[in-house]
Amino acid sequence: MENQLTHEASAFINFRDYRFRDPRSHGYRWVDLKHLRFPAESGEAQELLAALIGHEQFRDDYAGGGVLSEGSRHGPYWLGLVAPDVYEAVSRERSTYVLWGWVNQLGEVPAALEADLQQEVFDRLAVADHIYYLSGLEDEAIHGWGRVHEYFHEFVLIDRSAGRITLLVAADD
């Protein structure tokens, strides 16, 4: 299945690109979305998660290094310790609650940012058949400089009708 996933598109929303009332309210936050296509005959969600973890686009340290084909890190974690069973199936309501809480942690966000987040993030959550939250990793999974992010939220959205799996990372620098 791994080589059946094809990278379709990416989107990046940098809070610093928007005008906040308090210039520090951006909090160096950002959202990164990677969209991959999968074939209609693909298997269960756990198989899709395994394929995503094995895909080159998953090898991103989210700290300026970008996607590294031979990379050993995924965000703050050692890549080798990320497996399908560390993802928790979550409801649309819970994922929305976690993400809006993270978005609004420093107060009101600009209307343009809210509109972009609605389109790129929350509208995708609304149509996902399955949502998974990376939550089952212990401290030993964090690499040496992995705590560079104060917040690191990762969701995987599976939309079977669109044949798309989306890796959604919301974090700060």
mmCIF file of N, CA and C in Angstrom, residues 12-62:
data_model
loop_
_atom_site.group_PDB
_atom_site.id
_atom_site.type_symbol
_atom_site.label_atom_id
_atom_site.label_comp_id
_atom_site.label_asym_id
_atom_site.label_seq_id
_atom_site.Cartn_x
_atom_site.Cartn_y
_atom_site.Cartn_z
ATOM 1 N N PHE A 12 0.119 25.289 3.689
ATOM 2 C CA PHE A 12 0.793 25.760 4.898
ATOM 3 C C PHE A 12 0.160 27.081 5.298
ATOM 4 N N ILE A 13 -0.320 27.141 6.516
ATOM 5 C CA ILE A 13 -0.921 28.364 7.045
ATOM 6 C C ILE A 13 -0.028 28.866 8.169
ATOM 7 N N ASN A 14 0.628 29.983 7.949
ATOM 8 C CA ASN A 14 1.522 30.576 8.940
ATOM 9 C C ASN A 14 0.789 31.738 9.611
ATOM 10 N N PHE A 15 0.568 31.628 10.903
ATOM 11 C CA PHE A 15 -0.165 32.666 11.623
ATOM 12 C C PHE A 15 0.527 34.028 11.516
ATOM 13 N N ARG A 16 1.852 34.038 11.313
ATOM 14 C CA ARG A 16 2.585 35.302 11.191
ATOM 15 C C ARG A 16 2.215 36.079 9.939
ATOM 16 N N ASP A 17 1.560 35.422 8.990
ATOM 17 C CA ASP A 17 1.159 36.081 7.748
ATOM 18 C C ASP A 17 -0.138 36.890 7.898
ATOM 19 N N TYR A 18 -0.699 36.912 9.093
ATOM 20 C CA TYR A 18 -1.971 37.594 9.334
ATOM 21 C C TYR A 18 -1.759 38.724 10.340
ATOM 22 N N ARG A 19 -2.585 39.745 10.230
ATOM 23 C CA ARG A 19 -2.464 40.921 11.103
ATOM 24 C C ARG A 19 -3.309 40.716 12.363
ATOM 25 N N PHE A 20 -2.618 40.513 13.488
ATOM 26 C CA PHE A 20 -3.256 40.357 14.789
ATOM 27 C C PHE A 20 -3.336 41.717 15.472
ATOM 28 N N ARG A 21 -4.312 41.879 16.329
ATOM 29 C CA ARG A 21 -4.443 43.116 17.108
ATOM 30 C C ARG A 21 -3.177 43.327 17.935
ATOM 31 N N ASP A 22 -2.747 42.289 18.648
ATOM 32 C CA ASP A 22 -1.475 42.299 19.377
ATOM 33 C C ASP A 22 -0.471 41.551 18.495
ATOM 34 N N PRO A 23 0.579 42.209 18.017
ATOM 35 C CA PRO A 23 1.505 41.578 17.067
ATOM 36 C C PRO A 23 2.149 40.281 17.573
ATOM 37 N N ARG A 24 2.156 40.057 18.863
ATOM 38 C CA ARG A 24 2.756 38.823 19.405
ATOM 39 C C ARG A 24 1.761 37.674 19.480
ATOM 40 N N SER A 25 0.505 37.947 19.197
ATOM 41 C CA SER A 25 -0.541 36.933 19.348
ATOM 42 C C SER A 25 -0.455 35.803 18.329
ATOM 43 N N HIS A 26 0.380 35.945 17.318
ATOM 44 C CA HIS A 26 0.529 34.834 16.365
ATOM 45 C C HIS A 26 1.161 33.633 17.053
ATOM 46 N N GLY A 27 1.950 33.874 18.099
ATOM 47 C CA GLY A 27 2.538 32.784 18.867
ATOM 48 C C GLY A 27 3.423 31.864 18.056
ATOM 49 N N TYR A 28 3.910 32.300 16.913
ATOM 50 C CA TYR A 28 4.752 31.490 16.027
ATOM 51 C C TYR A 28 4.068 30.172 15.660
ATOM 52 N N ARG A 29 2.752 30.219 15.520
ATOM 53 C CA ARG A 29 1.977 29.018 15.202
ATOM 54 C C ARG A 29 1.800 28.856 13.693
ATOM 55 N N TRP A 30 1.544 27.639 13.307
ATOM 56 C CA TRP A 30 1.329 27.310 11.906
ATOM 57 C C TRP A 30 0.581 25.982 11.800
ATOM 58 N N VAL A 31 0.005 25.759 10.621
ATOM 59 C CA VAL A 31 -0.653 24.491 10.300
ATOM 60 C C VAL A 31 -0.079 24.010 8.978
ATOM 61 N N ASP A 32 0.327 22.753 8.940
ATOM 62 C CA ASP A 32 0.864 22.136 7.735
ATOM 63 C C ASP A 32 -0.068 20.983 7.356
ATOM 64 N N LEU A 33 -0.501 20.965 6.104
ATOM 65 C CA LEU A 33 -1.366 19.897 5.616
ATOM 66 C C LEU A 33 -0.704 19.242 4.412
ATOM 67 N N LYS A 34 -0.653 17.929 4.442
ATOM 68 C CA LYS A 34 -0.140 17.151 3.312
ATOM 69 C C LYS A 34 -1.270 16.228 2.871
ATOM 70 N N HIS A 35 -1.670 16.327 1.610
ATOM 71 C CA HIS A 35 -2.764 15.529 1.063
ATOM 72 C C HIS A 35 -2.183 14.450 0.162
ATOM 73 N N LEU A 36 -2.583 13.213 0.418
ATOM 74 C CA LEU A 36 -2.138 12.085 -0.391
ATOM 75 C C LEU A 36 -3.356 11.325 -0.897
ATOM 76 N N ARG A 37 -3.252 10.832 -2.105
ATOM 77 C CA ARG A 37 -4.326 10.044 -2.718
ATOM 78 C C ARG A 37 -4.072 8.560 -2.454
ATOM 79 N N PHE A 38 -5.171 7.819 -2.289
ATOM 80 C CA PHE A 38 -5.068 6.372 -2.186
ATOM 81 C C PHE A 38 -6.096 5.741 -3.114
ATOM 82 N N PRO A 39 -5.817 4.516 -3.585
ATOM 83 C CA PRO A 39 -6.732 3.864 -4.523
ATOM 84 C C PRO A 39 -8.029 3.436 -3.836
ATOM 85 N N ALA A 40 -9.095 3.354 -4.605
ATOM 86 C CA ALA A 40 -10.419 3.003 -4.076
ATOM 87 C C ALA A 40 -10.419 1.656 -3.376
ATOM 88 N N GLU A 41 -9.605 0.739 -3.831
ATOM 89 C CA GLU A 41 -9.590 -0.605 -3.246
ATOM 90 C C GLU A 41 -8.675 -0.717 -2.022
ATOM 91 N N SER A 42 -8.272 0.392 -1.466
ATOM 92 C CA SER A 42 -7.381 0.374 -0.308
ATOM 93 C C SER A 42 -8.069 -0.298 0.883
ATOM 94 N N GLY A 43 -7.241 -0.744 1.805
ATOM 95 C CA GLY A 43 -7.718 -1.511 2.947
ATOM 96 C C GLY A 43 -8.249 -0.674 4.093
ATOM 97 N N GLU A 44 -8.176 -1.254 5.253
ATOM 98 C CA GLU A 44 -8.673 -0.638 6.478
ATOM 99 C C GLU A 44 -7.833 0.573 6.869
ATOM 100 N N ALA A 45 -8.347 1.320 7.838
ATOM 101 C CA ALA A 45 -7.674 2.533 8.304
ATOM 102 C C ALA A 45 -6.266 2.240 8.809
ATOM 103 N N GLN A 46 -6.071 1.134 9.532
ATOM 104 C CA GLN A 46 -4.739 0.821 10.050
ATOM 105 C C GLN A 46 -3.737 0.606 8.919
ATOM 106 N N GLU A 47 -4.186 0.037 7.821
ATOM 107 C CA GLU A 47 -3.328 -0.155 6.652
ATOM 108 C C GLU A 47 -2.982 1.202 6.020
ATOM 109 N N LEU A 48 -3.953 2.099 5.964
ATOM 110 C CA LEU A 48 -3.687 3.438 5.431
ATOM 111 C C LEU A 48 -2.724 4.208 6.335
ATOM 112 N N LEU A 49 -2.883 4.079 7.654
ATOM 113 C CA LEU A 49 -1.951 4.741 8.574
ATOM 114 C C LEU A 49 -0.533 4.209 8.372
ATOM 115 N N ALA A 50 -0.400 2.901 8.226
ATOM 116 C CA ALA A 50 0.930 2.303 7.997
ATOM 117 C C ALA A 50 1.527 2.819 6.688
ATOM 118 N N ALA A 51 0.706 2.926 5.654
ATOM 119 C CA ALA A 51 1.197 3.441 4.374
ATOM 120 C C ALA A 51 1.635 4.895 4.511
ATOM 121 N N LEU A 52 0.886 5.682 5.244
ATOM 122 C CA LEU A 52 1.260 7.081 5.466
ATOM 123 C C LEU A 52 2.595 7.175 6.191
ATOM 124 N N ILE A 53 2.740 6.403 7.255
ATOM 125 C CA ILE A 53 3.989 6.424 8.039
ATOM 126 C C ILE A 53 5.176 6.023 7.169
ATOM 127 N N GLY A 54 4.969 5.129 6.214
ATOM 128 C CA GLY A 54 6.044 4.694 5.324
ATOM 129 C C GLY A 54 6.308 5.633 4.164
ATOM 130 N N HIS A 55 5.456 6.604 3.964
ATOM 131 C CA HIS A 55 5.592 7.515 2.822
ATOM 132 C C HIS A 55 6.650 8.579 3.097
ATOM 133 N N GLU A 56 7.356 8.979 2.048
ATOM 134 C CA GLU A 56 8.405 9.999 2.163
ATOM 135 C C GLU A 56 7.885 11.293 2.785
ATOM 136 N N GLN A 57 6.657 11.707 2.476
ATOM 137 C CA GLN A 57 6.117 12.970 3.005
ATOM 138 C C GLN A 57 5.989 12.954 4.535
ATOM 139 N N PHE A 58 6.008 11.777 5.124
ATOM 140 C CA PHE A 58 5.907 11.658 6.577
ATOM 141 C C PHE A 58 7.246 11.974 7.258
ATOM 142 N N ARG A 59 8.322 11.962 6.504
ATOM 143 C CA ARG A 59 9.665 12.183 7.044
ATOM 144 C C ARG A 59 9.974 13.685 7.086
ATOM 145 N N ASP A 60 9.265 14.373 7.940
ATOM 146 C CA ASP A 60 9.391 15.821 8.079
ATOM 147 C C ASP A 60 9.591 16.114 9.559
ATOM 148 N N ASP A 61 10.642 16.866 9.875
ATOM 149 C CA ASP A 61 10.893 17.177 11.291
ATOM 150 C C ASP A 61 10.111 18.400 11.763
ATOM 151 N N TYR A 62 9.467 19.101 10.839
ATOM 152 C CA TYR A 62 8.669 20.290 11.142
ATOM 153 C C TYR A 62 9.448 21.321 11.954
#
